Amino acid sequence: MVLGMSETLTILGLESSCDDTAAAIVRKSTGTAPEILSSVVHGQNDLHAAFGGVVPEIAARAHAEKLDISVEEALAESGIKLSEIDAIAVTAGPGLIGGVLSGVMCAKGLAAGLGIPLVGVNHLAGHALTPRLTDQVAYPYLMLLVSGGHCQFLIARGPDEFTRLGGTIDDAPGEAFDKTARLLGLPQPGGPSVETVARSGDPKRFAFPRPLMDRPGCDLSFSGLKTALLRARDAIIAEKGGLTEQDRADLCASFQEAVVDVLRKKTERALKEYLALSPDNPVLAVAGGVAANSAIRAGLETVCAKYQTQFTAPPLKLCTDNAAMIAYAGLERFQAGHQDDMHLAARPRWPLDKRAPAMLGSGKKGAKA
Amino acid sequence: MSHAPLNITLNSPDQTAALAQTLAPKLGAGDVILLTGDIGAGKTHFARSLIQARLGYAEDVPSPTFTLVQTYETGDTNLWHADLYRLTSPDEVVELGLTEAFEDAICLVEWPDRLAELAPKSALSMTLKMTETPGERQLSLSWTDDKWSARLRDLSFD
């Protein structure tokens, strides 16, 4: 079953590769923009606040239970009946194996029971294709995927065709924000709390390192930044016995400025590589929770303006983990003629660009296995 | 039998990596290394260096903080790199499959205090501490299983 000249596809997407469990229904008719009919996310954010940390959902069983509820809610919210679904799209990796497995099993059951196609989706492709779901961005576009667990520059050329220009060789920026918050006694998740405190701080007080800035290419490193922050914090404590509110604000502001500087510089390099392809309407899209940081956003917008490139960031609820992006990525793969059978396997590791050399920092050597 | 802790000063991140590379080929299925130390102490740096040395080819070794576990195939033995910081109870360790991996894989475990009584008795404990000197780390190794004694004999840095 492939979409003809004027047909409508309705896809049910499932996502359970990380901490959240989600289901969504996306519909697309030929020649029109895709429509999100429903998008349900059973997260743990309320729980997180209570525990003062991000509590992962490890139990496959818990994901499985929440998947059933999510699917029911997604159907009810959209007013769509199961019999109207044309295909099931599911995150088949990368992620925590228990969660991914639950999603794949649930999707296989639904596809087999309904006698409809099954499409496995790479979780990262879901994020990377979101600008097409929200803004119908045309290929090829430059994508910065920046979240708690990921940071990479990709050129998206098609639903299955990504070129990785570079990425973090150690921590992701979201992780750096979380760890900064941990070191300074600020609440989790660290992104919003560090950003808030940074507003009243002096970004020039501490000269934190900008790792890999002097090295060519688009790879990034954020691990050393957290060590530098720790040293600066301990130096203040050793000197005056504790941190004042102002010290903490200055540490946050200086940290954030270093992250912005690195992202801005590397984005500029990635843009130059992308613009060499001479795209008709150049676009930089940013997805991932870190895109919510207004200092980072402003920094990226400045770079885009300099290179006459359109800047776009999907709304935050579609930047963080959700199933609408999985339904949409599944829809594009399905339209391109891709289907999976009951052998679809959960893959804890699944690089988007299989040809890209690994990110080791000190010289890229050898092919990716 | 309990052994006196082995204390080593690592002068630079490169020296931490060198130690990890020396240890890497000596590991096999059922070996568990518990990595203790504050944020920024170099736990992941040590683990990354060891994993890359065992793989023998270039591969991304991302921080496991968000995914909790990253697994690698090194030769005929699987290697698990875990960061248990986000866990709240030892039940979750079992749910992750870590207790099974302790038996048949090589495991590098960050924030092992979350294991509580599930920490294998045969594990090698490594504690990394930052010192006054930037880049320098104080490493302390302790173990009770005799298998580590011979493997650690030639690990010394002057």
XYZ file of C-alpha atoms in Angstrom:
527
model
C 0.000 0.000 0.000
C 1.739 3.174 -1.171
C 0.279 6.642 -1.238
C -1.068 7.453 -4.673
C -1.738 10.804 -6.327
C -4.399 12.054 -3.959
C -4.611 9.858 -0.943
C -4.659 10.356 2.768
C -2.464 8.451 5.199
C -3.236 8.159 8.897
C -0.376 6.885 11.028
C -0.317 5.853 14.668
C 3.106 6.474 16.201
C 4.528 4.966 19.397
C 7.518 6.197 21.386
C 9.007 4.655 24.515
C 12.764 4.778 24.036
C 13.587 7.163 26.885
C 11.929 8.279 30.073
C 8.552 9.057 28.544
C 5.871 6.913 26.923
C 3.871 8.427 24.080
C 1.355 7.765 21.312
C 0.161 10.089 18.557
C -1.848 10.131 15.361
C -0.657 12.107 12.348
C -2.544 12.462 9.083
C -1.313 13.709 5.740
C -3.116 14.154 2.467
C -1.245 14.628 -0.772
C -0.378 18.267 -1.329
C -1.346 19.447 2.142
C 0.545 20.007 5.362
C 0.647 17.107 7.815
C -1.752 17.371 10.716
C -1.258 16.171 14.290
C -4.653 14.764 15.264
C -3.520 13.834 18.755
C -0.304 13.581 20.744
C -0.241 12.016 24.192
C 2.877 11.943 26.367
C 2.988 10.142 29.684
C 6.066 11.701 31.163
C 7.491 11.734 34.608
C 8.116 15.420 34.946
C 5.794 15.871 37.910
C 7.485 12.983 39.603
C 10.908 14.436 38.796
C 10.233 17.664 40.617
C 9.269 15.701 43.723
C 12.457 13.646 43.667
C 14.750 16.541 42.766
C 16.094 14.621 39.818
C 15.073 13.034 36.578
C 13.814 9.570 37.380
C 14.190 7.217 34.428
C 11.519 4.702 33.520
C 13.410 1.467 33.381
C 10.715 -1.128 33.752
C 9.593 -2.498 30.386
C 6.338 -3.476 32.086
C 5.610 0.112 33.127
C 6.226 1.317 29.563
C 3.940 -1.417 28.221
C 1.118 -0.404 30.562
C 1.500 3.264 29.720
C 1.623 2.463 25.992
C -1.812 0.859 26.138
C -3.228 3.887 27.941
C -1.453 6.300 25.580
C -2.832 4.563 22.481
C -6.367 4.634 23.897
C -6.053 8.319 24.729
C -4.539 9.189 21.352
C -7.437 7.465 19.595
C -10.064 9.104 21.825
C -8.514 12.557 21.476
C -8.363 12.346 17.681
C -11.755 10.708 17.215
C -10.047 8.204 14.926
C -10.943 4.513 15.072
C -8.234 1.848 14.990
C -9.729 0.620 11.712
C -8.916 3.992 10.127
C -5.174 3.685 10.860
C -3.105 2.900 7.736
C 0.188 1.967 9.408
C 1.906 1.758 12.794
C 5.177 3.620 13.280
C 7.336 2.829 16.282
C 10.681 3.902 17.703
C 12.958 0.889 17.234
C 16.020 2.609 18.765
C 18.330 4.000 19.891
C 17.443 4.052 23.559
C 17.013 2.100 26.711
C 16.359 -1.472 25.626
C 13.417 -2.262 27.923
C 11.441 0.734 26.747
C 12.245 0.252 23.064
C 11.300 -3.415 23.276
C 7.918 -2.618 24.842
C 7.162 -0.169 22.052
C 8.204 -2.580 19.305
C 6.189 -5.426 20.831
C 3.105 -3.241 21.198
C 3.451 -2.013 17.594
C 3.879 -5.547 16.255
C 0.750 -6.644 18.110
C -1.269 -3.748 16.707
C 0.042 -4.174 13.155
C -0.552 -7.928 13.155
C -3.980 -7.604 14.772
C -5.129 -4.917 12.347
C -3.364 -6.420 9.352
C -1.640 -3.145 8.533
C 2.021 -2.256 7.821
C 4.637 -1.717 10.516
C 7.383 0.901 10.144
C 10.387 1.065 12.477
C 11.687 4.570 13.102
C 14.998 5.842 14.433
C 14.235 8.075 17.426
C 16.795 10.623 16.230
C 15.243 10.684 12.752
C 11.979 11.555 14.490
C 13.618 14.635 16.003
C 15.465 15.452 12.795
C 12.312 15.334 10.618
C 10.174 17.399 13.011
C 10.862 20.678 11.110
C 9.105 19.065 8.140
C 6.140 18.124 10.296
C 5.805 21.622 11.785
C 7.113 23.903 9.012
C 7.277 21.780 5.841
C 10.971 22.587 5.551
C 12.382 21.315 2.238
C 15.394 18.993 1.926
C 18.268 19.529 2.307
C 18.304 21.447 5.579
C 20.826 21.774 8.361
C 19.761 20.292 11.656
C 21.190 20.892 15.114
C 19.926 18.192 17.435
C 20.646 19.388 20.937
C 19.178 17.723 24.015
C 20.010 16.040 27.275
C 21.484 13.020 25.580
C 22.415 14.238 22.123
C 24.264 16.938 20.282
C 24.939 16.650 16.580
C 24.924 18.609 13.342
C 23.173 16.795 10.498
C 22.324 17.603 6.943
C 18.884 16.065 6.358
C 18.595 15.032 2.714
C 15.708 12.566 2.941
C 13.747 10.500 5.482
C 16.604 7.996 5.625
C 19.454 10.122 4.449
C 21.440 12.086 6.974
C 24.997 13.328 6.859
C 26.552 13.958 10.231
C 28.920 16.902 10.168
C 29.966 16.549 13.796
C 28.749 16.213 17.328
C 29.775 16.056 20.949
C 32.699 13.823 21.770
C 31.639 13.546 25.421
C 28.696 15.158 27.246
C 25.636 16.640 25.543
C 24.807 20.289 26.416
C 21.627 19.274 28.242
C 23.711 17.010 30.438
C 26.184 19.852 31.047
C 23.298 22.077 32.213
C 21.975 19.327 34.499
C 25.398 18.706 36.013
C 25.998 22.433 36.482
C 22.721 22.585 38.389
C 23.815 19.597 40.471
C 27.144 21.263 41.295
C 25.476 24.522 42.305
C 22.561 23.039 44.218
C 19.941 24.149 41.694
C 16.838 22.076 40.873
C 16.583 19.560 37.999
C 16.129 19.679 35.098
C 19.124 22.007 34.981
C 18.344 23.798 31.705
C 15.623 26.129 32.963
C 17.075 26.591 36.458
C 20.575 27.515 35.238
C 19.113 29.855 32.617
C 16.962 31.646 35.196
C 19.814 32.161 37.651
C 22.171 33.184 34.823
C 19.970 36.184 34.015
C 21.249 38.108 37.017
C 24.853 36.975 36.558
C 27.993 38.392 34.950
C 28.962 36.174 31.991
C 32.476 37.677 31.916
C 33.476 36.993 35.526
C 34.796 33.490 34.853
C 36.735 32.672 31.698
C 35.562 29.089 31.219
C 37.176 27.037 28.447
C 35.722 26.777 24.960
C 36.886 23.226 24.128
C 37.774 22.236 20.541
C 37.286 25.848 19.356
C 40.740 25.933 17.771
C 40.242 22.590 16.064
C 38.689 22.424 12.594
C 35.390 20.652 12.058
C 32.066 20.598 13.881
C 32.820 18.341 16.851
C 32.050 19.692 20.308
C 33.097 18.899 23.854
C 31.388 19.961 27.071
C 32.960 17.675 29.653
C 35.867 19.987 30.517
C 33.483 22.853 31.127
C 31.942 21.120 34.114
C 35.374 20.459 35.626
C 36.283 24.136 35.176
C 33.038 25.163 36.852
C 33.739 22.825 39.746
C 37.205 24.354 40.252
C 35.855 27.890 40.131
C 33.150 26.974 42.652
C 35.627 25.336 45.022
C 38.021 28.279 44.751
C 35.261 30.656 45.884
C 34.248 28.337 48.723
C 37.874 28.005 49.850
C 38.235 31.798 49.822
C 35.065 32.863 51.565
C 33.540 29.728 52.981
C 30.527 29.562 50.671
C 28.787 30.860 47.562
C 26.717 34.046 47.525
C 23.664 34.341 45.285
C 25.773 36.586 43.043
C 28.602 34.028 42.841
C 26.133 31.390 41.766
C 24.532 33.671 39.183
C 27.956 34.603 37.800
C 28.962 30.932 37.574
C 25.748 30.102 35.701
C 26.056 33.096 33.368
C 29.711 32.376 32.577
C 28.940 28.689 31.996
C 26.010 29.476 29.719
C 28.054 31.996 27.767
C 30.724 29.343 27.133
C 28.080 26.892 25.841
C 26.552 29.571 23.611
C 29.974 30.555 22.261
C 30.865 26.978 21.373
C 27.493 26.262 19.760
C 27.599 29.538 17.824
C 31.086 28.918 16.492
C 30.431 25.292 15.527
C 27.071 26.188 13.980
C 28.864 28.723 11.816
C 31.211 26.003 10.573
C 28.354 23.568 9.974
C 26.456 26.283 8.084
C 29.407 26.886 5.789
C 29.580 23.175 4.933
C 25.832 23.071 4.354
C 25.747 26.250 2.255
C 28.375 24.731 -0.034
C 25.513 22.501 -1.257
C 23.781 25.666 -2.530
C 20.309 24.902 -1.133
C 17.530 27.037 -2.656
C 16.160 28.239 0.655
C 18.774 27.556 3.312
C 17.345 26.582 6.697
C 18.875 25.792 10.069
C 16.466 23.859 12.264
C 17.099 23.228 15.938
C 15.357 20.474 17.865
C 15.778 19.111 21.360
C 15.033 20.503 24.784
C 18.122 22.731 24.812
C 16.582 24.756 21.954
C 14.318 26.242 24.649
C 17.252 28.178 26.134
C 16.807 31.751 24.956
C 20.523 32.666 25.111
C 21.374 29.691 22.888
C 18.510 30.529 20.553
C 19.601 34.148 20.261
C 23.169 33.048 19.533
C 22.043 30.714 16.748
C 19.700 33.313 15.276
C 22.606 35.764 15.017
C 24.664 33.225 13.069
C 21.737 32.493 10.732
C 21.146 36.189 10.067
C 24.810 36.604 9.129
C 24.519 33.846 6.519
C 21.015 34.720 5.234
C 19.732 31.404 6.504
C 16.258 30.898 7.905
C 16.202 29.807 11.553
C 13.462 27.522 12.757
C 12.793 25.678 15.997
C 9.684 23.537 16.423
C 7.488 24.327 19.458
C 8.994 22.934 22.635
C 6.454 20.149 23.109
C 7.515 18.778 19.719
C 11.211 19.328 20.490
C 11.194 17.037 23.495
C 10.297 13.350 23.216
C 6.870 12.731 21.682
C 5.184 10.261 19.345
C 3.920 12.749 16.724
C 7.464 12.972 15.379
C 7.638 9.169 15.220
C 4.288 8.944 13.409
C 5.471 11.602 10.960
C 8.900 10.020 10.354
C 7.114 6.685 9.867
C 4.793 8.344 7.377
C 7.703 9.657 5.321
C 9.493 6.296 5.406
C 6.285 4.504 4.436
C 5.717 6.895 1.540
C 9.266 6.192 0.417
C 8.283 2.515 0.198
C 9.775 1.325 3.471
C 8.055 -1.306 5.631
C 9.194 -3.649 8.378
C 7.983 -7.135 9.146
C 7.591 -9.042 12.410
C 11.378 -9.383 12.572
C 11.749 -5.685 13.407
C 14.308 -5.619 16.212
C 14.870 -3.132 19.014
C 18.260 -1.500 18.579
C 19.865 0.134 21.613
C 22.475 1.725 19.318
C 21.529 3.089 15.926
C 23.559 5.926 14.405
C 21.638 8.085 11.940
C 24.573 8.416 9.603
C 26.196 5.003 9.284
C 29.008 6.348 7.136
C 30.111 9.077 9.491
C 33.387 8.492 11.267
C 33.113 8.120 15.028
C 33.599 11.199 17.134
C 36.768 10.686 19.071
C 38.076 14.197 19.202
C 41.723 13.429 18.661
C 41.729 12.633 14.973
C 39.012 10.639 13.281
C 40.357 7.291 12.348
C 38.820 4.255 10.760
C 35.328 3.545 9.584
C 32.362 3.157 11.858
C 31.638 -0.456 12.651
C 41.478 -11.887 51.345
C 41.616 -8.118 51.485
C 44.413 -6.173 49.866
C 45.903 -2.827 50.813
C 44.590 -0.133 48.479
C 46.851 0.813 45.609
C 47.250 4.581 45.296
C 48.378 6.175 42.073
C 48.765 9.833 41.104
C 47.649 10.467 37.537
C 49.282 13.663 36.282
C 47.036 14.281 33.302
C 43.949 13.039 31.451
C 46.403 11.310 29.088
C 47.860 9.348 31.980
C 44.349 8.313 33.079
C 43.768 7.111 29.515
C 47.084 5.236 29.487
C 46.143 3.387 32.675
C 42.767 2.474 31.185
C 44.504 1.193 28.053
C 46.869 -0.955 30.107
C 44.007 -2.473 32.046
C 41.687 -2.972 29.042
C 43.191 -6.175 27.540
C 43.372 -7.826 30.964
C 39.605 -7.827 31.428
C 37.187 -10.628 30.668
C 33.601 -11.748 31.211
C 32.484 -11.312 34.809
C 34.903 -8.474 35.575
C 33.263 -5.473 37.198
C 34.921 -2.111 37.828
C 33.115 0.263 40.171
C 34.007 3.878 39.435
C 33.506 6.292 42.309
C 34.198 10.025 42.266
C 32.495 13.415 42.119
C 31.216 15.059 38.958
C 34.247 15.992 36.870
C 36.572 13.502 38.588
C 37.162 11.663 35.323
C 35.046 8.503 35.676
C 33.632 8.717 32.163
C 37.011 9.700 30.748
C 38.526 6.552 32.245
C 35.643 4.387 30.988
C 35.744 5.928 27.513
C 39.493 5.329 27.218
C 39.112 1.719 28.339
C 36.219 1.024 25.957
C 38.019 2.560 22.991
C 41.130 0.529 23.789
C 39.118 -2.698 23.930
C 37.182 -1.986 20.754
C 40.346 -1.381 18.786
C 38.471 0.755 16.277
C 36.990 4.236 16.401
C 33.532 4.302 17.939
C 31.483 6.916 19.748
C 31.430 6.406 23.469
C 28.756 8.821 24.672
C 28.191 9.609 28.313
C 25.701 7.076 29.752
C 24.118 9.618 32.107
C 20.882 9.844 30.120
C 20.629 6.353 28.687
C 21.815 4.755 31.975
C 23.581 1.989 30.064
C 25.574 1.830 26.849
C 26.624 -1.585 25.628
C 29.520 -2.472 23.341
C 30.699 -5.677 21.712
C 34.379 -6.046 22.446
C 35.733 -9.203 20.896
C 33.597 -12.067 22.183
C 32.690 -10.257 25.403
C 30.021 -7.618 25.814
C 30.954 -4.507 27.720
C 28.413 -2.531 29.727
C 29.046 1.093 30.636
C 26.496 2.195 33.214
C 25.808 5.454 35.041
C 23.502 4.735 37.956
C 23.211 8.340 39.198
C 19.560 8.632 38.201
C 18.491 5.384 39.825
C 16.483 5.503 43.016
C 16.375 1.870 44.117
C 18.418 -1.336 43.701
C 15.332 -2.961 42.086
C 16.030 -0.808 39.066
C 19.510 -2.302 38.814
C 17.925 -5.732 38.400
C 15.386 -4.343 35.925
C 18.215 -2.908 33.821
C 19.710 -6.388 33.532
C 22.870 -5.253 35.254
C 23.002 -8.109 37.757
C 22.998 -10.583 34.864
C 25.632 -8.566 33.047
C 27.845 -8.787 36.162
C 28.051 -12.536 35.427
C 28.734 -12.617 31.713
C 29.984 -9.208 30.588
C 32.653 -6.668 31.464
C 30.936 -3.904 33.464
C 32.116 -0.364 34.144
C 29.767 1.177 36.677
C 29.627 4.866 37.597
C 27.873 5.920 40.838
C 28.039 2.333 42.190
C 26.695 3.439 45.600
C 23.258 2.917 44.006
C 23.996 -0.826 43.857
C 23.977 -1.132 47.648
C 24.185 -4.851 48.468
C 24.028 -5.784 44.765
C 27.654 -4.679 44.254
C 29.609 -7.810 43.304
C 32.167 -8.866 45.923
C 34.674 -9.673 43.175
C 34.603 -6.129 41.766
C 37.561 -3.781 41.498
C 36.783 -0.458 43.185
C 38.357 2.656 41.733
C 38.017 6.064 43.334
C 39.076 9.165 41.429
C 39.655 12.461 43.226
C 40.562 15.865 41.885
C 43.631 17.467 43.469
C 44.838 21.070 43.765
C 46.714 20.676 40.480
C 44.553 21.072 37.353
C 44.427 17.885 35.288
C 45.833 15.765 38.142
C 43.812 12.989 39.781
C 44.401 10.797 42.782
C 43.368 7.233 42.022
C 42.756 4.650 44.692
C 42.219 0.991 43.764
C 40.875 -1.598 46.168
C 39.739 -5.201 45.796
C 39.278 -8.423 47.707
C 39.291 -10.942 44.845
C 42.821 -12.234 44.199
C 42.291 -12.156 40.442
C 42.998 -8.412 40.464
C 46.357 -8.658 42.263
C 48.314 -10.010 39.306
C 46.547 -7.770 36.816
C 47.323 -4.656 38.807
C 50.930 -5.571 39.651
C 52.475 -3.721 36.734
C 50.208 -0.690 36.930
C 52.347 2.055 38.318
C 53.204 5.532 37.241
C 56.152 7.540 38.444
